[in-house]
Amino acid sequence: MFGTAATVAAAQEKGRRQGSQFRVVGHPKVEALRAAEPEWPLAGRLPRVFWSTHHSLGNGWTGFGQFDVTRADFLEWARSGTAEIVWQPHPGLRSRVATGRGRLSAAELDEWRSEWDALPCAATSTDRYPALLAACNVVVTDGISMLVEGQVTGRPVIFLEREGHAPFNEAGEVVLRGVHRVSTVTEARELTERLVRHGDPLRDVQHEVVHKLFGEPGAAGRILAELRAQALAEGWQPG
């Protein structure tokens, strides 16, 4: 099995095989994210905000998502005309709402979406997020994976943190070093303005975080080399 240093460390600590089944090779998705060509569906004349929301609304899951309580504030932000915001919902958000446990109804989601998509400074995306990451100035998220992927692409990441979410593991604590943690959309707006104007003071920390988690570029080549070495060890002879 292939993984990152953090994956192997966790397996060594808790796994029955002490991580012997893993090979530390990094992750090829890192290079794919960095190679993405930027695309932005709006005019691009204002600060570009990529807003990613998790599906874990309500209780009974990891408890990170808070689209149900922040959507009105983001609508106000987009209406203000001070930033262009592309919303990327988690693929599971709508199905979570459909269960009735998402703290808003499908009708409320549809009503909000129609208002959102009608604004000149707002858009919705359900795919191509690497291109949006490459094009944006700032990432704002209440999710998990985007805390990492935003840092991989070198974008300032604002973590809109919900109180009482599931705790981070050791690797998650490393990730948090490279993000800005806020608790309200107002804080996220103010911080976005500062980051766009003055740059990200955590940029060097981000480099350290990504290197610690994924190592040097070239994960795909390392995976192939490990496969070849294992095959040779098991008796394979190149044709």
mmCIF file of C-alpha atoms in Angstrom:
data_model
loop_
_atom_site.group_PDB
_atom_site.id
_atom_site.type_symbol
_atom_site.label_atom_id
_atom_site.label_comp_id
_atom_site.label_asym_id
_atom_site.label_seq_id
_atom_site.Cartn_x
_atom_site.Cartn_y
_atom_site.Cartn_z
ATOM 1 C CA MET A 1 0.000 0.000 0.000
ATOM 2 C CA PHE A 2 1.189 3.479 -0.802
ATOM 3 C CA GLY A 3 0.809 6.507 1.417
ATOM 4 C CA THR A 4 2.267 9.611 2.963
ATOM 5 C CA ALA A 5 4.598 9.828 5.922
ATOM 6 C CA ALA A 6 1.643 10.719 8.136
ATOM 7 C CA THR A 7 -0.294 7.651 6.976
ATOM 8 C CA VAL A 8 2.604 5.365 7.737
ATOM 9 C CA ALA A 9 3.246 6.949 11.126
ATOM 10 C CA ALA A 10 -0.381 6.349 12.123
ATOM 11 C CA ALA A 11 -0.212 2.745 10.922
ATOM 12 C CA GLN A 12 3.029 2.150 12.789
ATOM 13 C CA GLU A 13 1.467 3.460 15.966
ATOM 14 C CA LYS A 14 -1.888 1.678 15.783
ATOM 15 C CA GLY A 15 -1.778 -1.013 13.106
ATOM 16 C CA ARG A 16 -1.256 -4.688 13.750
ATOM 17 C CA ARG A 17 1.477 -4.844 11.133
ATOM 18 C CA GLN A 18 3.165 -1.631 12.355
ATOM 19 C CA GLY A 19 2.846 -0.092 8.913
ATOM 20 C CA SER A 20 4.943 -2.764 7.190
ATOM 21 C CA GLN A 21 2.441 -2.912 4.318
ATOM 22 C CA PHE A 22 2.958 0.777 3.467
ATOM 23 C CA ARG A 23 5.541 2.500 1.317
ATOM 24 C CA VAL A 24 6.175 6.210 1.831
ATOM 25 C CA VAL A 25 5.924 7.633 -1.679
ATOM 26 C CA GLY A 26 3.832 10.782 -1.266
ATOM 27 C CA HIS A 27 0.697 11.344 -3.322
ATOM 28 C CA PRO A 28 0.489 11.934 -7.100
ATOM 29 C CA LYS A 29 -2.573 14.140 -6.602
ATOM 30 C CA VAL A 30 -0.223 16.834 -5.319
ATOM 31 C CA GLU A 31 1.390 17.196 -8.741
ATOM 32 C CA ALA A 32 -1.999 17.055 -10.467
ATOM 33 C CA LEU A 33 -3.297 19.917 -8.339
ATOM 34 C CA ARG A 34 -0.222 22.009 -8.991
ATOM 35 C CA ALA A 35 -0.378 21.369 -12.738
ATOM 36 C CA ALA A 36 -4.006 22.485 -13.103
ATOM 37 C CA GLU A 37 -4.639 25.361 -15.500
ATOM 38 C CA PRO A 38 -6.562 28.231 -13.860
ATOM 39 C CA GLU A 39 -10.202 28.745 -14.837
ATOM 40 C CA TRP A 40 -12.592 31.246 -13.290
ATOM 41 C CA PRO A 41 -16.258 31.526 -14.336
ATOM 42 C CA LEU A 42 -16.639 35.172 -13.292
ATOM 43 C CA ALA A 43 -15.116 38.410 -14.570
ATOM 44 C CA GLY A 44 -12.006 38.193 -12.409
ATOM 45 C CA ARG A 45 -11.830 41.912 -11.681
ATOM 46 C CA LEU A 46 -12.309 41.536 -7.908
ATOM 47 C CA PRO A 47 -10.614 39.360 -5.287
ATOM 48 C CA ARG A 48 -11.418 35.741 -6.182
ATOM 49 C CA VAL A 49 -12.708 33.576 -3.328
ATOM 50 C CA PHE A 50 -13.137 29.815 -3.628
ATOM 51 C CA TRP A 51 -15.735 28.772 -1.040
ATOM 52 C CA SER A 52 -15.912 25.051 -0.275
ATOM 53 C CA THR A 53 -18.589 23.626 2.045
ATOM 54 C CA HIS A 54 -18.705 20.223 3.732
ATOM 55 C CA HIS A 55 -21.758 17.957 3.860
ATOM 56 C CA SER A 56 -21.680 17.199 7.601
ATOM 57 C CA LEU A 57 -24.555 19.485 8.558
ATOM 58 C CA GLY A 58 -26.433 18.761 11.748
ATOM 59 C CA ASN A 59 -25.241 16.123 14.177
ATOM 60 C CA GLY A 60 -24.221 12.515 13.852
ATOM 61 C CA TRP A 61 -21.243 12.985 11.521
ATOM 62 C CA THR A 62 -17.929 14.787 11.850
ATOM 63 C CA GLY A 63 -19.709 18.084 12.496
ATOM 64 C CA PHE A 64 -17.614 20.348 10.259
ATOM 65 C CA GLY A 65 -20.280 21.599 7.848
ATOM 66 C CA GLN A 66 -22.155 24.800 8.590
ATOM 67 C CA PHE A 67 -23.542 25.874 5.240
ATOM 68 C CA ASP A 68 -26.976 25.952 6.828
ATOM 69 C CA VAL A 69 -25.950 28.785 9.179
ATOM 70 C CA THR A 70 -23.469 30.659 6.974
ATOM 71 C CA ARG A 71 -25.258 30.696 3.620
ATOM 72 C CA ALA A 72 -27.077 33.973 4.294
ATOM 73 C CA ASP A 73 -23.843 35.729 5.263
ATOM 74 C CA PHE A 74 -22.114 34.510 2.104
ATOM 75 C CA LEU A 75 -25.061 35.741 0.070
ATOM 76 C CA GLU A 76 -24.632 39.169 1.670
ATOM 77 C CA TRP A 77 -20.889 39.055 0.937
ATOM 78 C CA ALA A 78 -21.500 38.311 -2.739
ATOM 79 C CA ARG A 79 -24.152 41.038 -2.947
ATOM 80 C CA SER A 80 -21.688 43.586 -1.543
ATOM 81 C CA GLY A 81 -19.661 43.468 -4.754
ATOM 82 C CA THR A 82 -16.346 43.385 -2.873
ATOM 83 C CA ALA A 83 -15.308 39.908 -4.017
ATOM 84 C CA GLU A 84 -16.135 37.247 -6.577
ATOM 85 C CA ILE A 85 -17.108 33.996 -4.873
ATOM 86 C CA VAL A 86 -17.385 30.558 -6.447
ATOM 87 C CA TRP A 87 -19.213 28.057 -4.259
ATOM 88 C CA GLN A 88 -18.159 24.410 -4.424
ATOM 89 C CA PRO A 89 -20.518 22.219 -2.366
ATOM 90 C CA HIS A 90 -19.366 18.805 -1.234
ATOM 91 C CA PRO A 91 -20.921 16.153 -3.536
ATOM 92 C CA GLY A 92 -22.765 14.723 -0.533
ATOM 93 C CA LEU A 93 -24.352 17.992 0.587
ATOM 94 C CA ARG A 94 -27.637 17.650 -1.295
ATOM 95 C CA SER A 95 -28.127 14.023 -0.260
ATOM 96 C CA ARG A 96 -27.433 15.031 3.333
ATOM 97 C CA VAL A 97 -30.112 17.713 3.079
ATOM 98 C CA ALA A 98 -32.495 15.175 1.569
ATOM 99 C CA THR A 99 -32.266 13.014 4.696
ATOM 100 C CA GLY A 100 -33.923 15.765 6.714
ATOM 101 C CA ARG A 101 -31.005 15.858 9.155
ATOM 102 C CA GLY A 102 -29.170 18.739 7.503
ATOM 103 C CA ARG A 103 -30.837 21.600 9.402
ATOM 104 C CA LEU A 104 -32.328 22.997 6.194
ATOM 105 C CA SER A 105 -34.781 21.659 3.663
ATOM 106 C CA ALA A 106 -34.264 20.894 -0.009
ATOM 107 C CA ALA A 107 -36.659 23.749 -0.822
ATOM 108 C CA GLU A 108 -34.589 26.173 1.262
ATOM 109 C CA LEU A 109 -31.437 25.017 -0.490
ATOM 110 C CA ASP A 110 -33.011 25.506 -3.916
ATOM 111 C CA GLU A 111 -34.319 28.959 -2.984
ATOM 112 C CA TRP A 112 -30.901 30.035 -1.756
ATOM 113 C CA ARG A 113 -29.216 28.585 -4.837
ATOM 114 C CA SER A 114 -31.470 30.552 -7.191
ATOM 115 C CA GLU A 115 -30.620 33.795 -5.375
ATOM 116 C CA TRP A 116 -26.922 32.935 -5.353
ATOM 117 C CA ASP A 117 -26.616 32.058 -9.027
ATOM 118 C CA ALA A 118 -28.454 35.243 -10.027
ATOM 119 C CA LEU A 119 -25.744 37.469 -8.538
ATOM 120 C CA PRO A 120 -23.022 38.845 -10.846
ATOM 121 C CA CYS A 121 -20.296 38.197 -8.258
ATOM 122 C CA ALA A 122 -21.336 34.631 -7.415
ATOM 123 C CA ALA A 123 -21.229 31.267 -9.157
ATOM 124 C CA THR A 124 -21.573 27.577 -8.356
ATOM 125 C CA SER A 125 -19.274 24.750 -9.417
ATOM 126 C CA THR A 126 -19.668 21.007 -8.976
ATOM 127 C CA ASP A 127 -16.490 19.953 -10.779
ATOM 128 C CA ARG A 128 -13.121 21.285 -12.016
ATOM 129 C CA TYR A 129 -12.141 22.441 -8.554
ATOM 130 C CA PRO A 130 -8.368 22.129 -9.231
ATOM 131 C CA ALA A 131 -8.774 24.800 -11.923
ATOM 132 C CA LEU A 132 -10.644 27.020 -9.480
ATOM 133 C CA LEU A 133 -7.970 26.537 -6.829
ATOM 134 C CA ALA A 134 -5.367 27.567 -9.379
ATOM 135 C CA ALA A 135 -7.353 30.709 -10.235
ATOM 136 C CA CYS A 136 -8.504 31.941 -6.831
ATOM 137 C CA ASN A 137 -6.805 34.348 -4.431
ATOM 138 C CA VAL A 138 -8.151 32.819 -1.211
ATOM 139 C CA VAL A 139 -9.798 29.556 -0.144
ATOM 140 C CA VAL A 140 -12.557 29.681 2.485
ATOM 141 C CA THR A 141 -13.763 26.312 3.732
ATOM 142 C CA ASP A 142 -15.538 24.605 6.591
ATOM 143 C CA GLY A 143 -14.463 21.212 5.292
ATOM 144 C CA ILE A 144 -11.478 18.936 5.723
ATOM 145 C CA SER A 145 -9.767 17.973 2.466
ATOM 146 C CA MET A 146 -9.677 21.549 1.176
ATOM 147 C CA LEU A 147 -7.601 22.553 4.207
ATOM 148 C CA VAL A 148 -4.886 20.402 2.638
ATOM 149 C CA GLU A 149 -5.515 20.913 -1.060
ATOM 150 C CA GLY A 150 -5.598 24.676 -0.730
ATOM 151 C CA GLN A 151 -2.162 24.590 0.861
ATOM 152 C CA VAL A 152 -0.836 22.260 -1.834
ATOM 153 C CA THR A 153 -1.666 24.925 -4.414
ATOM 154 C CA GLY A 154 -0.132 27.682 -2.307
ATOM 155 C CA ARG A 155 -3.347 29.592 -1.695
ATOM 156 C CA PRO A 156 -4.147 31.242 1.637
ATOM 157 C CA VAL A 157 -6.670 29.026 3.411
ATOM 158 C CA ILE A 158 -9.282 30.351 5.831
ATOM 159 C CA PHE A 159 -10.844 27.633 7.970
ATOM 160 C CA LEU A 160 -14.378 28.651 8.936
ATOM 161 C CA GLU A 161 -14.469 26.448 11.994
ATOM 162 C CA ARG A 162 -17.610 25.088 13.591
ATOM 163 C CA GLU A 163 -17.593 24.612 17.341
ATOM 164 C CA GLY A 164 -17.761 21.010 18.505
ATOM 165 C CA HIS A 165 -16.521 19.285 15.351
ATOM 166 C CA ALA A 166 -14.720 15.946 15.538
ATOM 167 C CA PRO A 167 -11.129 16.338 16.785
ATOM 168 C CA PHE A 168 -8.203 16.350 14.384
ATOM 169 C CA ASN A 169 -5.708 13.517 14.455
ATOM 170 C CA GLU A 170 -1.946 14.099 14.509
ATOM 171 C CA ALA A 171 -1.749 14.687 10.765
ATOM 172 C CA GLY A 172 -4.667 17.100 11.019
ATOM 173 C CA GLU A 173 -2.852 19.110 13.657
ATOM 174 C CA VAL A 174 0.038 19.483 11.207
ATOM 175 C CA VAL A 175 -2.381 20.710 8.533
ATOM 176 C CA LEU A 176 -3.841 23.331 10.879
ATOM 177 C CA ARG A 177 -0.484 25.048 11.201
ATOM 178 C CA GLY A 178 -0.849 26.394 7.669
ATOM 179 C CA VAL A 179 -4.417 27.722 7.833
ATOM 180 C CA HIS A 180 -6.136 30.748 9.349
ATOM 181 C CA ARG A 181 -8.916 29.774 11.764
ATOM 182 C CA VAL A 182 -12.001 31.989 12.103
ATOM 183 C CA SER A 183 -15.470 31.411 13.530
ATOM 184 C CA THR A 184 -17.665 33.821 11.539
ATOM 185 C CA VAL A 185 -18.145 34.893 7.940
ATOM 186 C CA THR A 186 -17.465 38.486 8.981
ATOM 187 C CA GLU A 187 -14.022 37.433 10.199
ATOM 188 C CA ALA A 188 -13.465 35.544 6.954
ATOM 189 C CA ARG A 189 -14.365 38.632 4.892
ATOM 190 C CA GLU A 190 -12.042 40.907 6.839
ATOM 191 C CA LEU A 191 -9.214 38.398 6.716
ATOM 192 C CA THR A 192 -9.691 37.863 2.967
ATOM 193 C CA GLU A 193 -9.221 41.579 2.368
ATOM 194 C CA ARG A 194 -5.995 41.599 4.389
ATOM 195 C CA LEU A 195 -4.615 38.500 2.707
ATOM 196 C CA VAL A 196 -5.307 39.851 -0.771
ATOM 197 C CA ARG A 197 -3.778 43.201 0.115
ATOM 198 C CA HIS A 198 -0.746 42.076 2.107
ATOM 199 C CA GLY A 199 -0.129 38.434 1.228
ATOM 200 C CA ASP A 200 -0.196 35.338 3.411
ATOM 201 C CA PRO A 201 2.073 35.341 6.498
ATOM 202 C CA LEU A 202 1.651 31.543 6.642
ATOM 203 C CA ARG A 203 3.038 30.904 3.159
ATOM 204 C CA ASP A 204 6.363 29.506 4.390
ATOM 205 C CA VAL A 205 4.559 27.406 6.980
ATOM 206 C CA GLN A 206 2.387 25.971 4.200
ATOM 207 C CA HIS A 207 5.497 24.811 2.347
ATOM 208 C CA GLU A 208 6.687 23.058 5.485
ATOM 209 C CA VAL A 209 3.288 21.429 6.047
ATOM 210 C CA VAL A 210 3.007 20.119 2.482
ATOM 211 C CA HIS A 211 6.568 18.819 2.500
ATOM 212 C CA LYS A 212 6.072 17.087 5.840
ATOM 213 C CA LEU A 213 2.906 15.366 4.638
ATOM 214 C CA PHE A 214 3.814 14.551 1.039
ATOM 215 C CA GLY A 215 7.574 14.816 0.624
ATOM 216 C CA GLU A 216 9.295 15.792 -2.612
ATOM 217 C CA PRO A 217 7.513 15.888 -6.005
ATOM 218 C CA GLY A 218 7.567 12.763 -8.126
ATOM 219 C CA ALA A 219 5.210 10.433 -6.261
ATOM 220 C CA ALA A 220 4.026 8.652 -9.434
ATOM 221 C CA GLY A 221 7.576 7.658 -10.332
ATOM 222 C CA ARG A 222 8.226 6.414 -6.802
ATOM 223 C CA ILE A 223 5.078 4.270 -6.903
ATOM 224 C CA LEU A 224 6.219 2.643 -10.170
ATOM 225 C CA ALA A 225 9.680 2.047 -8.738
ATOM 226 C CA GLU A 226 8.196 0.379 -5.644
ATOM 227 C CA LEU A 227 5.961 -1.830 -7.791
ATOM 228 C CA ARG A 228 8.898 -2.885 -9.921
ATOM 229 C CA ALA A 229 11.089 -3.622 -6.884
ATOM 230 C CA GLN A 230 8.354 -5.702 -5.257
ATOM 231 C CA ALA A 231 7.736 -7.653 -8.457
ATOM 232 C CA LEU A 232 11.443 -8.400 -8.812
ATOM 233 C CA ALA A 233 11.585 -9.545 -5.182
ATOM 234 C CA GLU A 234 8.736 -11.946 -5.891
ATOM 235 C CA GLY A 235 10.479 -13.505 -8.888
ATOM 236 C CA TRP A 236 9.295 -11.423 -11.841
ATOM 237 C CA GLN A 237 11.733 -11.292 -14.730
ATOM 238 C CA PRO A 238 11.530 -8.358 -17.166
ATOM 239 C CA GLY A 239 10.640 -9.528 -20.649
#
